[in-house]
Amino acid sequence: MLSRTGPFSYKAVNKTGTAETTAPLNFPKSGFERVEEGAVEPFFVEPLKPAQVTEGDTVILKCRVNKEP
């Protein structure tokens, strides 16, 4: 069962205009941990990379996030 959701938005911009989309981002309840003293914020191990696509094509955006205890 999903216990939390949050909006995820993406905005594409080029010389002819902009387009935006928003979708819910769901986190399973079991995915949350208590924050321990000395914990650090999550950080991007692999950030989003630029992508070029043709209108109407599908694009998959990937990034990797990690944290240290």
Coordinates of C-alpha atoms in Angstrom, one line a residue:
M1 CA 0.0 0.0 0.0
L2 CA 1.3 3.4 -0.9
S3 CA 1.4 5.9 1.9
R4 CA 2.8 9.1 0.4
T5 CA 2.7 10.8 -2.9
G6 CA 4.2 14.0 -4.3
P7 CA 4.1 15.8 -7.6
F8 CA 7.0 15.4 -10.0
S9 CA 7.2 18.1 -12.7
Y10 CA 9.2 18.3 -15.9
K11 CA 9.5 21.3 -18.1
A12 CA 10.9 21.2 -21.7
V13 CA 12.1 24.4 -23.3
N14 CA 13.3 25.2 -26.8
K15 CA 13.3 28.2 -29.2
T16 CA 9.7 27.7 -30.1
G17 CA 8.2 27.4 -26.7
T18 CA 7.7 25.3 -23.6
A19 CA 5.8 22.3 -22.5
E20 CA 5.2 21.0 -18.9
T21 CA 3.9 17.9 -17.4
T22 CA 3.3 16.8 -13.8
A23 CA 2.7 13.3 -12.4
P24 CA 2.5 11.9 -8.9
L25 CA 5.6 10.2 -7.4
N26 CA 4.7 7.4 -5.1
F27 CA 6.8 6.0 -2.2
P28 CA 6.0 2.7 -0.5
K29 CA 5.6 3.1 3.2
S30 CA 8.4 0.5 3.8
G31 CA 10.8 2.7 1.9
F32 CA 11.1 5.3 4.7
E33 CA 13.6 5.2 7.4
R34 CA 14.2 7.1 10.6
V35 CA 16.8 9.8 10.2
E36 CA 19.7 9.0 12.5
E37 CA 22.0 11.7 14.0
G38 CA 24.9 12.3 11.7
A39 CA 23.0 11.3 8.6
V40 CA 23.6 13.2 5.4
E41 CA 21.2 14.3 2.6
P42 CA 20.8 12.1 -0.4
F43 CA 23.0 13.0 -3.4
F44 CA 23.0 12.3 -7.1
V45 CA 25.5 9.5 -8.1
E46 CA 24.5 10.0 -11.7
P47 CA 22.6 13.2 -12.6
L48 CA 20.2 13.6 -15.5
K49 CA 21.9 13.8 -18.8
P50 CA 20.8 16.0 -21.8
A51 CA 18.6 14.2 -24.3
Q52 CA 17.5 15.0 -27.8
V53 CA 14.3 13.5 -29.1
T54 CA 12.0 14.0 -32.0
E55 CA 8.4 15.3 -31.3
G56 CA 6.1 12.4 -30.6
D57 CA 9.0 10.0 -29.6
T58 CA 9.3 8.6 -26.1
V59 CA 12.1 9.7 -23.9
I60 CA 13.3 8.0 -20.7
L61 CA 15.1 10.1 -18.2
K62 CA 17.2 8.3 -15.6
C63 CA 19.3 9.4 -12.7
R64 CA 20.7 7.6 -9.6
V65 CA 20.5 8.9 -6.1
N66 CA 22.4 7.5 -3.1
K67 CA 22.9 8.4 0.5
E68 CA 25.4 7.7 3.2
P69 CA 24.2 6.7 6.6

